[in-house]
Coordinates of C-alpha atoms and ligand atoms in Angstrom, one line a residue:
Chain A
M1 CA -144.4 33.1 -32.8
N2 CA -145.1 35.5 -30.1
D3 CA -142.0 37.7 -31.3
F4 CA -143.3 37.4 -34.5
F5 CA -146.9 38.7 -33.8
T6 CA -145.5 41.5 -31.3
I7 CA -143.3 42.7 -34.1
L8 CA -146.1 42.8 -36.5
T9 CA -148.8 44.6 -34.4
A10 CA -145.8 47.0 -33.6
S11 CA -145.3 47.4 -37.3
I12 CA -148.7 48.2 -38.0
V13 CA -148.7 50.8 -34.9
A14 CA -145.5 52.6 -36.8
I15 CA -147.0 52.6 -40.5
N16 CA -150.3 54.3 -39.1
C17 CA -148.1 56.8 -37.2
A18 CA -146.0 57.4 -39.7
L19 CA -148.6 58.0 -42.5
L20 CA -150.5 60.2 -40.6
G21 CA -147.3 61.9 -38.7
V22 CA -146.4 62.9 -42.4
F23 CA -149.4 65.4 -42.5
L24 CA -149.0 66.7 -39.0
L25 CA -145.2 67.3 -39.5
L26 CA -146.0 69.4 -42.8
R27 CA -148.8 71.3 -41.0
K28 CA -146.5 72.2 -38.3
M29 CA -148.9 70.4 -35.8
A30 CA -146.3 67.8 -34.5
M31 CA -147.1 69.1 -30.9
V32 CA -151.0 68.5 -31.7
G33 CA -150.4 65.0 -32.4
D34 CA -148.4 64.9 -28.9
A35 CA -151.6 66.5 -27.4
I36 CA -154.0 64.3 -28.9
S37 CA -152.3 61.4 -27.6
H38 CA -152.4 62.6 -24.1
A39 CA -156.0 64.1 -24.4
V40 CA -157.3 60.6 -25.3
L41 CA -156.8 59.4 -21.7
P42 CA -160.0 60.7 -20.0
G43 CA -161.9 59.5 -22.9
I44 CA -160.4 55.7 -22.6
V45 CA -161.2 56.0 -18.7
I46 CA -164.5 56.9 -18.9
A47 CA -165.4 54.8 -21.8
Y48 CA -163.6 51.7 -20.0
Y49 CA -165.8 52.6 -16.7
F50 CA -169.1 52.1 -18.8
S51 CA -168.0 49.4 -21.0
G52 CA -165.8 47.4 -19.0
E53 CA -163.6 46.1 -21.5
K54 CA -160.6 47.2 -23.1
G55 CA -161.6 46.2 -26.9
S56 CA -164.9 47.9 -27.1
V57 CA -166.1 50.0 -29.9
L58 CA -167.4 52.4 -27.3
L59 CA -163.8 52.9 -25.8
L60 CA -162.6 53.7 -29.2
V61 CA -165.4 56.1 -30.3
G62 CA -165.2 57.7 -26.8
A63 CA -161.8 58.2 -26.5
T64 CA -161.4 59.4 -30.2
L65 CA -163.9 62.0 -29.4
S66 CA -161.7 63.3 -26.5
G67 CA -158.8 63.4 -28.6
V68 CA -160.7 65.6 -31.2
L69 CA -162.2 67.5 -28.7
A70 CA -158.6 68.6 -27.4
T71 CA -158.1 69.8 -30.9
F72 CA -161.1 71.8 -30.7
V73 CA -160.3 73.3 -27.5
I74 CA -156.8 74.4 -28.6
D75 CA -158.1 76.0 -31.6
L76 CA -160.7 78.0 -29.3
F77 CA -157.9 79.2 -26.9
S78 CA -155.7 80.0 -29.7
R79 CA -158.0 81.7 -31.9
K80 CA -160.5 83.1 -29.5
A81 CA -159.2 83.7 -26.2
R82 CA -155.5 84.6 -28.3
V83 CA -153.2 82.1 -26.3
Q84 CA -150.1 81.5 -27.8
G85 CA -150.3 78.5 -30.0
D86 CA -147.8 76.4 -28.2
A87 CA -149.2 77.4 -24.7
A88 CA -152.9 76.8 -26.0
I89 CA -151.4 73.1 -26.8
G90 CA -149.7 72.6 -23.3
M91 CA -152.8 74.0 -21.2
T92 CA -155.2 71.9 -23.2
Y93 CA -153.5 68.7 -23.0
T94 CA -151.8 68.6 -19.6
L95 CA -155.3 69.8 -18.3
L96 CA -157.2 66.6 -20.2
F97 CA -154.2 64.3 -19.0
A98 CA -154.7 65.4 -15.4
V99 CA -158.4 64.7 -15.6
G100 CA -157.8 61.4 -16.8
M101 CA -155.1 60.6 -14.1
I102 CA -157.7 61.5 -11.3
L103 CA -160.2 59.4 -13.2
I104 CA -158.0 56.5 -13.1
A105 CA -157.3 57.3 -9.4
T106 CA -160.9 57.6 -8.4
L107 CA -162.5 54.9 -11.0
M108 CA -160.2 52.7 -11.8
Q109 CA -159.4 51.8 -8.0
G110 CA -157.9 48.3 -7.7
N111 CA -158.2 47.5 -11.6
A112 CA -155.6 45.5 -12.9
D113 CA -156.2 46.2 -16.6
I114 CA -155.7 49.8 -16.6
D115 CA -153.2 51.6 -14.4
Q116 CA -150.9 54.7 -15.0
E117 CA -148.1 52.5 -15.8
C118 CA -150.0 50.7 -18.8
V119 CA -151.5 54.3 -20.0
L120 CA -148.2 56.2 -20.0
Y121 CA -145.9 53.7 -21.3
G122 CA -147.8 50.8 -23.0
D123 CA -147.3 46.9 -22.6
I124 CA -145.9 45.7 -25.6
A125 CA -144.9 43.0 -24.0
L126 CA -148.2 41.8 -22.9
V127 CA -149.8 42.3 -26.2
N128 CA -149.6 38.7 -26.6
M129 CA -151.6 37.8 -23.6
D130 CA -154.9 38.9 -25.0
K131 CA -155.1 36.0 -27.8
I132 CA -157.7 35.5 -30.3
I133 CA -158.2 31.9 -30.7
I134 CA -160.8 30.2 -33.1
D135 CA -161.8 26.8 -33.3
D136 CA -160.6 26.2 -29.8
N137 CA -157.4 25.8 -30.3
L138 CA -155.9 27.7 -33.2
Y139 CA -154.0 30.9 -32.3
I140 CA -154.3 33.6 -34.8
G141 CA -152.3 36.1 -33.0
P142 CA -153.0 38.9 -30.5
R143 CA -156.2 40.7 -30.3
A144 CA -154.4 44.1 -30.3
L145 CA -153.2 43.0 -34.0
Y146 CA -156.6 43.0 -35.2
T147 CA -157.6 46.4 -33.9
E148 CA -154.4 48.0 -35.4
L149 CA -155.0 46.3 -38.6
V150 CA -158.7 47.7 -38.9
A151 CA -157.4 51.0 -37.7
G152 CA -154.6 50.6 -40.3
L153 CA -157.2 50.0 -43.0
V154 CA -159.2 53.2 -41.9
V155 CA -156.0 55.5 -42.1
F156 CA -154.9 53.7 -45.1
G157 CA -158.0 54.0 -46.9
S158 CA -158.5 57.5 -46.2
I159 CA -155.1 58.7 -47.0
I160 CA -155.6 57.0 -50.4
V161 CA -158.9 58.4 -50.9
G162 CA -158.4 62.0 -49.6
F163 CA -155.1 62.5 -50.6
K164 CA -155.4 65.3 -52.6
G165 CA -157.5 67.1 -49.9
F166 CA -154.8 66.2 -47.3
K167 CA -152.2 67.5 -49.6
L168 CA -154.0 70.9 -50.1
L169 CA -154.6 71.4 -46.6
S170 CA -151.1 70.8 -45.8
F171 CA -149.7 73.0 -48.3
N172 CA -152.1 76.1 -48.5
E173 CA -155.1 76.3 -46.6
D174 CA -156.2 79.6 -47.6
F175 CA -156.4 78.6 -51.3
A176 CA -157.9 75.4 -50.8
K177 CA -160.7 77.5 -48.9
S178 CA -161.0 79.9 -51.8
V179 CA -161.5 77.0 -54.5
G180 CA -164.5 76.2 -52.1
I181 CA -162.9 73.2 -50.2
K182 CA -164.5 72.6 -46.6
T183 CA -161.0 73.0 -44.8
S184 CA -162.2 72.4 -41.3
R185 CA -164.0 69.3 -42.2
W186 CA -160.8 68.1 -43.5
H187 CA -159.0 69.3 -40.6
Y188 CA -161.3 67.3 -38.0
Y189 CA -161.2 64.2 -40.0
L190 CA -157.3 64.3 -39.9
M191 CA -157.4 64.9 -36.1
G192 CA -159.8 61.9 -36.0
L193 CA -157.5 59.7 -37.4
V194 CA -154.8 61.0 -35.3
A195 CA -156.8 60.2 -32.4
L196 CA -158.2 56.7 -33.5
T197 CA -154.5 55.6 -34.1
T198 CA -153.3 57.0 -30.8
V199 CA -156.0 55.3 -28.9
V200 CA -155.7 51.9 -30.5
A201 CA -151.9 52.2 -30.2
F202 CA -151.7 53.4 -26.5
E203 CA -151.9 49.6 -25.1
V204 CA -149.2 48.8 -27.5
V205 CA -146.8 51.5 -27.1
G206 CA -148.4 53.9 -24.6
A207 CA -149.3 57.6 -24.6
V208 CA -146.2 59.1 -24.2
L209 CA -143.9 57.2 -26.9
V210 CA -146.9 57.2 -29.4
V211 CA -145.4 60.7 -30.6
G212 CA -142.1 59.3 -31.2
F213 CA -143.9 56.9 -33.7
L214 CA -145.8 60.0 -35.2
I215 CA -143.0 62.3 -35.9
I216 CA -139.4 60.8 -35.9
P217 CA -140.1 58.7 -39.0
P218 CA -141.6 61.1 -41.1
A219 CA -139.0 63.9 -40.1
T220 CA -136.3 61.2 -41.1
A221 CA -138.5 60.8 -44.5
Q222 CA -138.0 64.7 -45.3
L223 CA -134.4 64.3 -45.3
V224 CA -134.4 61.9 -47.9
T225 CA -137.2 62.7 -50.4
H226 CA -138.7 66.0 -51.8
K227 CA -141.7 64.1 -53.1
L228 CA -145.0 63.6 -51.1
K229 CA -145.8 60.1 -52.0
A230 CA -142.3 59.0 -51.3
M231 CA -142.1 60.7 -48.1
L232 CA -145.2 58.6 -47.2
V233 CA -143.6 55.4 -48.1
W234 CA -140.1 56.2 -46.6
A235 CA -141.9 57.4 -43.4
C236 CA -143.4 53.8 -43.2
V237 CA -140.0 52.0 -44.2
F238 CA -138.3 53.9 -41.1
G239 CA -140.9 53.2 -38.7
V240 CA -140.8 49.6 -39.5
L241 CA -137.4 49.7 -39.6
A242 CA -137.2 51.2 -36.1
V243 CA -139.7 48.6 -34.7
I244 CA -137.9 45.1 -35.9
A245 CA -134.3 47.0 -34.9
G246 CA -135.6 48.2 -31.5
Y247 CA -137.1 44.7 -30.7
M248 CA -134.1 42.9 -31.5
A249 CA -132.2 45.4 -29.4
A250 CA -134.5 45.5 -26.4
V251 CA -134.4 41.4 -26.5
Y252 CA -130.7 41.6 -26.5
F253 CA -129.8 44.3 -23.8
N254 CA -133.3 43.2 -21.8
V255 CA -134.7 47.0 -21.8
S256 CA -137.8 48.2 -22.5
I257 CA -139.1 47.5 -26.0
T258 CA -140.8 50.2 -26.5
G259 CA -138.3 52.6 -25.3
A260 CA -135.8 50.8 -27.6
M261 CA -137.7 51.4 -30.7
V262 CA -138.1 55.1 -30.2
T263 CA -134.3 55.0 -29.5
V264 CA -133.7 53.2 -32.4
S265 CA -135.7 55.6 -34.4
G266 CA -133.9 58.6 -33.1
S267 CA -130.6 57.2 -33.9
V268 CA -132.0 56.5 -37.4
F269 CA -132.7 59.7 -37.4
A270 CA -129.3 61.0 -36.7
L271 CA -127.3 58.8 -39.0
V272 CA -129.5 59.9 -41.9
F273 CA -129.2 63.4 -40.8
G274 CA -125.2 62.7 -41.0
I275 CA -125.2 60.9 -43.8
M276 CA -127.2 63.5 -46.1
R277 CA -124.7 66.2 -44.8
L278 CA -121.9 64.2 -45.8
R279 CA -123.2 63.7 -49.1
R280 CA -124.0 67.1 -49.8
S281 CA -120.8 68.8 -48.7
K282 CA -119.0 66.0 -50.6
S283 CA -121.2 67.0 -53.7
A284 CA -120.4 70.7 -53.1
K285 CA -116.6 70.1 -52.8
S286 CA -116.6 68.2 -56.2
V287 CA -118.4 70.8 -57.6
I288 CA -116.0 73.6 -56.5
A289 CA -113.2 71.1 -57.4
A290 CA -114.7 70.8 -60.6
E291 CA -114.6 74.6 -61.4
I292 CA -111.0 75.0 -60.3
Chain B
M1 CA -168.6 99.1 -69.9
K2 CA -170.3 95.9 -71.2
Q3 CA -172.8 95.3 -68.7
D4 CA -174.3 96.5 -65.9
I5 CA -173.0 93.6 -63.8
H6 CA -169.7 94.6 -61.6
A7 CA -167.1 91.8 -61.2
I8 CA -166.6 93.0 -57.5
E9 CA -169.3 95.0 -55.1
V10 CA -168.2 95.8 -52.0
H11 CA -170.8 97.1 -49.8
N12 CA -169.9 98.7 -46.4
L13 CA -167.5 96.3 -45.7
T14 CA -166.0 96.4 -42.0
V15 CA -163.6 93.5 -40.8
S16 CA -161.9 93.4 -37.4
Y17 CA -159.4 91.5 -35.6
D18 CA -160.3 91.1 -32.0
G19 CA -162.9 93.9 -32.1
R20 CA -160.3 96.3 -33.5
P21 CA -161.1 97.3 -37.0
V22 CA -158.8 97.0 -39.6
L23 CA -161.2 98.0 -42.6
W24 CA -163.8 100.4 -41.9
D25 CA -167.0 100.9 -43.8
I26 CA -165.3 100.3 -47.4
D27 CA -167.5 100.7 -50.3
F28 CA -166.7 100.2 -53.9
N29 CA -167.5 98.8 -57.4
L30 CA -165.5 97.2 -59.5
E31 CA -166.0 97.1 -63.2
C32 CA -165.3 93.5 -65.5
G33 CA -162.4 93.6 -67.7
K34 CA -160.4 96.0 -65.9
I35 CA -156.7 95.6 -64.2
I36 CA -157.3 97.1 -60.7
G37 CA -154.7 98.0 -58.0
V38 CA -155.2 98.1 -54.5
I39 CA -152.7 100.2 -52.9
G40 CA -152.0 101.5 -49.3
P41 CA -149.1 101.6 -46.6
N42 CA -148.2 98.4 -44.8
G43 CA -150.9 97.6 -42.6
S44 CA -153.7 99.3 -44.1
G45 CA -155.9 96.2 -44.8
K46 CA -155.4 95.3 -48.4
T47 CA -154.7 91.6 -47.8
T48 CA -157.5 91.8 -45.1
S49 CA -159.9 93.3 -48.0
L50 CA -158.8 90.5 -50.4
K51 CA -159.5 87.6 -48.0
A52 CA -162.7 89.3 -47.3
I53 CA -163.7 89.3 -50.8
M54 CA -162.7 85.8 -50.7
G55 CA -165.0 84.9 -47.9
L56 CA -161.5 83.8 -45.6
L57 CA -162.5 86.3 -43.3
K58 CA -166.0 86.9 -42.0
P59 CA -166.6 90.5 -42.0
S60 CA -168.0 92.4 -38.9
S61 CA -170.7 93.9 -41.4
G62 CA -171.1 94.7 -44.9
F63 CA -170.9 92.2 -47.7
V64 CA -169.3 91.6 -51.0
K65 CA -170.9 90.3 -54.5
I66 CA -168.7 88.7 -57.2
F67 CA -170.6 89.1 -60.6
G68 CA -173.5 90.2 -59.0
K69 CA -173.8 87.0 -57.0
S70 CA -172.5 85.3 -53.7
L71 CA -169.0 83.8 -53.8
D72 CA -170.3 80.4 -53.5
E73 CA -172.4 80.6 -56.6
V74 CA -169.4 82.0 -58.7
R75 CA -166.3 80.4 -57.2
D76 CA -164.9 78.4 -60.0
R77 CA -164.8 81.7 -61.8
V78 CA -162.7 83.4 -59.0
A79 CA -158.6 82.8 -58.7
Y80 CA -156.8 83.8 -55.6
V81 CA -153.1 84.2 -55.3
P82 CA -152.1 84.6 -51.7
Q83 CA -149.1 86.3 -50.5
R84 CA -146.1 84.0 -51.4
E85 CA -144.5 84.3 -48.0
S86 CA -148.3 82.5 -46.7
V87 CA -147.0 79.0 -47.4
D88 CA -144.0 76.7 -46.7
W89 CA -142.0 76.4 -49.7
D90 CA -140.2 73.6 -48.3
F91 CA -143.2 71.5 -48.8
P92 CA -142.6 68.5 -50.9
A93 CA -144.2 69.2 -54.3
S94 CA -142.9 70.0 -57.5
V95 CA -143.9 72.8 -59.7
L96 CA -146.2 70.7 -61.8
D97 CA -147.8 69.5 -58.4
V98 CA -148.7 72.9 -57.2
V99 CA -150.0 74.0 -60.6
L100 CA -151.9 70.9 -60.7
M101 CA -153.8 72.2 -57.3
G102 CA -155.3 74.9 -59.4
R103 CA -157.6 72.5 -60.9
Y104 CA -158.7 71.2 -57.7
R105 CA -162.4 71.9 -56.6
G106 CA -164.3 71.0 -53.8
T107 CA -166.4 68.7 -55.8
N108 CA -163.5 66.8 -57.5
L109 CA -161.1 65.9 -54.7
F110 CA -161.9 62.4 -54.9
R111 CA -160.9 61.7 -58.5
R112 CA -157.6 61.9 -59.9
S113 CA -156.2 64.7 -61.9
N114 CA -157.1 63.6 -65.4
K115 CA -155.4 64.4 -68.7
T116 CA -157.2 67.9 -69.7
D117 CA -156.0 69.1 -66.0
L118 CA -152.4 67.8 -66.8
E119 CA -152.6 70.1 -70.3
I120 CA -153.9 73.0 -68.8
A121 CA -151.5 72.6 -66.1
L122 CA -148.8 72.3 -68.3
Q123 CA -149.7 75.4 -70.3
S124 CA -149.7 77.7 -67.8
I125 CA -146.7 76.6 -66.4
A126 CA -145.5 77.5 -70.0
K127 CA -147.1 80.7 -70.0
V128 CA -145.0 81.7 -67.2
G129 CA -141.9 80.3 -68.4
L130 CA -141.4 77.6 -66.0
T131 CA -141.5 74.7 -68.5
E132 CA -138.0 73.9 -68.0
F133 CA -138.2 73.8 -64.2
K134 CA -141.6 71.8 -64.2
D135 CA -140.4 68.9 -62.0
R136 CA -138.3 71.1 -60.0
Q137 CA -139.0 70.7 -56.2
I138 CA -140.3 74.0 -55.0
S139 CA -138.1 75.0 -52.3
Q140 CA -135.3 74.9 -54.8
L141 CA -136.9 77.6 -57.0
S142 CA -136.0 81.5 -56.5
G143 CA -138.4 83.8 -55.0
G144 CA -139.3 85.3 -58.3
Q145 CA -139.9 81.8 -59.8
Q146 CA -142.1 80.6 -57.0
Q147 CA -144.3 84.0 -57.4
R148 CA -144.4 82.6 -61.0
V149 CA -145.6 79.0 -59.6
F150 CA -148.5 80.9 -58.1
I151 CA -149.2 82.8 -61.1
A152 CA -149.5 79.5 -63.2
R153 CA -151.7 77.7 -60.6
A154 CA -154.0 80.9 -60.9
L155 CA -154.1 80.6 -64.6
A156 CA -154.6 76.7 -64.6
Q157 CA -157.7 77.6 -62.6
Q158 CA -159.3 79.7 -65.8
A159 CA -160.9 82.0 -63.7
D160 CA -162.8 85.0 -65.0
L161 CA -161.5 87.0 -62.0
Y162 CA -158.2 87.1 -60.8
L163 CA -157.3 88.2 -57.3
M164 CA -153.4 88.9 -56.5
D165 CA -151.6 89.6 -53.4
E166 CA -148.6 91.6 -54.3
P167 CA -147.6 88.8 -57.2
F168 CA -144.8 91.4 -58.1
V169 CA -142.8 91.2 -54.8
G170 CA -139.3 89.7 -55.5
V171 CA -139.9 89.6 -58.8
D172 CA -137.2 90.7 -61.5
A173 CA -137.8 93.6 -64.1
A174 CA -137.9 91.3 -66.9
T175 CA -140.5 88.9 -65.2
E176 CA -142.7 91.4 -64.2
S177 CA -143.0 92.7 -67.5
A178 CA -143.7 89.5 -68.5
I179 CA -146.1 89.0 -66.4
L180 CA -147.6 92.5 -66.9
S181 CA -148.3 91.2 -70.6
L182 CA -149.7 88.1 -69.8
L183 CA -152.4 90.3 -67.6
Q184 CA -152.9 92.3 -70.4
E185 CA -153.7 89.6 -72.7
M186 CA -156.1 88.1 -70.1
K187 CA -157.6 91.7 -69.9
N188 CA -158.3 91.7 -73.7
Q189 CA -160.1 88.5 -73.3
G190 CA -162.3 90.2 -71.0
K191 CA -160.9 88.8 -67.4
T192 CA -160.9 91.1 -64.4
V193 CA -157.7 91.3 -62.4
L194 CA -157.2 92.8 -59.1
I195 CA -154.0 93.3 -57.7
I196 CA -152.4 94.6 -54.7
H197 CA -149.4 96.4 -55.6
H198 CA -146.7 98.4 -53.7
D199 CA -144.5 100.1 -56.1
L200 CA -146.4 103.8 -56.4
Q201 CA -144.1 104.7 -59.4
T202 CA -145.5 101.9 -61.6
V203 CA -149.1 102.2 -60.8
S204 CA -150.3 104.6 -63.0
D205 CA -148.7 102.5 -65.7
Y206 CA -150.2 99.3 -64.6
F207 CA -153.6 99.8 -63.6
D208 CA -156.9 101.1 -65.0
Y209 CA -158.4 101.8 -61.8
L210 CA -157.2 102.1 -58.4
V211 CA -158.5 101.8 -54.9
L212 CA -156.5 103.5 -52.1
L213 CA -157.0 102.2 -48.6
N214 CA -156.0 103.1 -45.3
T215 CA -158.4 101.3 -43.0
R216 CA -160.7 103.5 -44.6
L217 CA -161.4 104.0 -48.7
I218 CA -159.1 107.0 -49.3
A219 CA -160.0 107.2 -53.0
K220 CA -160.9 105.0 -55.8
G221 CA -161.0 105.8 -59.5
E222 CA -158.8 106.1 -62.5
P223 CA -155.1 106.7 -61.3
H224 CA -155.1 110.3 -62.3
E225 CA -157.8 110.8 -60.2
V226 CA -156.7 108.8 -57.1
L227 CA -152.8 109.8 -57.3
T228 CA -153.0 113.3 -55.9
K229 CA -150.9 115.0 -53.2
E230 CA -153.7 114.9 -50.8
N231 CA -155.2 111.6 -51.3
L232 CA -151.4 110.2 -50.8
S233 CA -150.7 112.4 -47.9
N234 CA -154.1 111.2 -46.5
A235 CA -153.2 107.6 -47.0
Y236 CA -149.5 107.5 -46.2
G237 CA -149.1 110.3 -43.9
G238 CA -146.8 113.0 -43.4
Q239 CA -143.9 112.0 -45.4
L240 CA -144.9 115.0 -47.7
T241 CA -141.2 115.4 -49.7
L242 CA -141.5 111.8 -50.7
L243 CA -145.0 111.9 -51.5
S244 CA -144.4 115.0 -53.8
K245 CA -141.7 113.5 -55.6
I246 CA -144.1 110.5 -56.2
V247 CA -146.4 112.8 -57.3
D248 CA -144.1 114.6 -59.7
L249 CA -142.7 111.0 -61.1
I250 CA -146.6 110.3 -61.8
R251 CA -147.0 113.6 -63.6
Q252 CA -144.2 112.7 -65.4
N253 CA -145.7 109.6 -66.4
E254 CA -148.7 110.6 -67.5
F255 CA -148.1 111.1 -70.9
P256 CA -147.4 107.4 -71.6
V257 CA -150.9 106.7 -70.0
R258 CA -152.6 108.8 -72.4
E259 CA -151.1 107.6 -74.9
K260 CA -152.4 103.7 -73.8
G261 CA -155.8 104.9 -75.1
V262 CA -157.2 105.3 -71.5
D263 CA -159.7 107.7 -71.3
L264 CA -158.8 110.6 -69.2
Ligands
LIG1 N1 -154.4 87.4 -38.1 C1 -154.3 88.9 -37.9 N2 -154.9 89.0 -36.4 C2 -154.5 90.1 -36.0 N3 -154.3 91.4 -36.5 C3 -154.2 91.4 -38.1 C4 -154.1 89.6 -38.4 N4 -153.4 90.1 -40.0 C5 -153.5 91.3 -39.9 N5 -153.8 92.0 -38.5 C6 -153.7 93.6 -38.6 O1 -154.6 94.2 -39.6 C7 -154.0 95.0 -40.3 C8 -154.2 95.0 -41.8 O2 -153.4 94.1 -42.1 P1 -153.3 93.3 -43.8 O3 -152.3 92.2 -43.6 O4 -154.5 93.4 -44.4 O5 -152.5 94.9 -44.2 P2 -151.6 94.9 -45.5 O6 -152.2 96.4 -46.2 O7 -151.8 93.7 -46.4 O8 -150.1 95.0 -45.3 P3 -149.1 94.8 -46.1 O9 -148.4 95.9 -47.0 O10 -148.0 94.7 -45.3 O11 -149.3 93.5 -46.8 C9 -152.4 95.3 -39.7 O12 -152.5 96.4 -38.7 C10 -152.2 94.2 -39.3 O13 -151.4 94.4 -38.0
LIG2 MG1 -150.5 92.3 -47.2

């Protein structure tokens, strides 16, 4: 049962990340996803310090805001201070992450709940420790599962409702502005969703590997389809596939679960890439053969 | 001239990047129902002026009026065609997907595209001759076909004023004349088209009115007034041999211009 809940929780993380990752990838903002996932740390620590519990709404809001703040600072650096784009990203998130580390070391001294290890790498194996039990004895799954579900509903709902907006923002921002769409609102809303997703995912998969969930499945999906809706579906499929196969591999080889998931994800990408190459060169050859 | 209202009024427009002005004190009025060309050398601020007119860049001073009003009041009557290279054509979308974007508005984003939208999009695709490619992924089109997709998207906007940034780049001669007759047809319906153009040899054939830029406004007016050796050398600098060739060419071409009924 615990296995099932762990896989289910991680699958929802994977789906949330995959859906948003598609738009990050298409907007060439993969590294901004990385930046956000690191920059939420100070928000998490500060909110945790004041609220004293992991699951609080205050923590979610605080951390999400600090993620959005990071994208705001990145924009500021690159637009106003004319720092090169990737340098602006590197500066911002290392700075915010470092502040978070210092805050952990000072505010969280001797606190077992939140430490650097858990922030960086998550603790998927411990997800089941924090159980929700109703009627005194009916176990309905870990708390993280429900947090993820709520976040998942928000992400999924936003993408369904705002599909046209996110599509146009990703394809042609200037044109979107020209027809009167408030692109900066859409931009910060998307960034907020990414921040929310990484915040709720961090205790499951950690701040470092969440990027693997955000970027690898959409990149794999892009190899197999030329349609946006299909790309969203495929990204989810590849994400969940990596979760299930990664979990089994981790149990079998007795290694880090998240590590195994991201490794599998990367391997799937390589495999799909290889297959597509093979198919393409085969069909090219058959065309040439047919012409001869 | 129909009424006193201009399609575009640009007043004392100055636009800077990082405090460095790339457009300086530009001033012009453009009449409705004309095909207007904006010309000038690379980096002369043509794209910038279009973006400023479309409100994509904030001017450091001056203002723009469209149909006598602020852009926000008449946005639905204006269509903008960005430079083709400004987007990633590997984006997962079909020709129809992109043309349908011409039906998007700030106010209808949350509803699905309806039957009317689809019909208008398909008609626009037909007008640029891409019907057989309508379901093709946009990365699998040639450069000229991609350019036509952008034009179809603008047509789908059913605007009264069209602003196009180099719509003829990478387009073959046949397509160029097809697009041009499309624009003529639009003009005959009273629509106004503003085009950034590079090919000086064709300007006097294509346009009713010209704006010649090089950071400053060098000249504006009908082609024969603008295309003088002096104006061109002011705009394009010293390459006089090249310029005098162009002026000669233009002079040779003046006859067909007159024939088309442009009152000189
Ligand atoms: N985002 C930007 N930041 C800084 N400078 C810019 C930016 N965009 C354009 N410029 C500068 O502004 C000037 C005008 O650029 P603009 O793109 O308007 O020229 P253009 O006339 O459209 O040129 P082209 O014929 O090459 O398209 C150029 O000198 C360019 O280097
Ligand atoms: Mg330009």
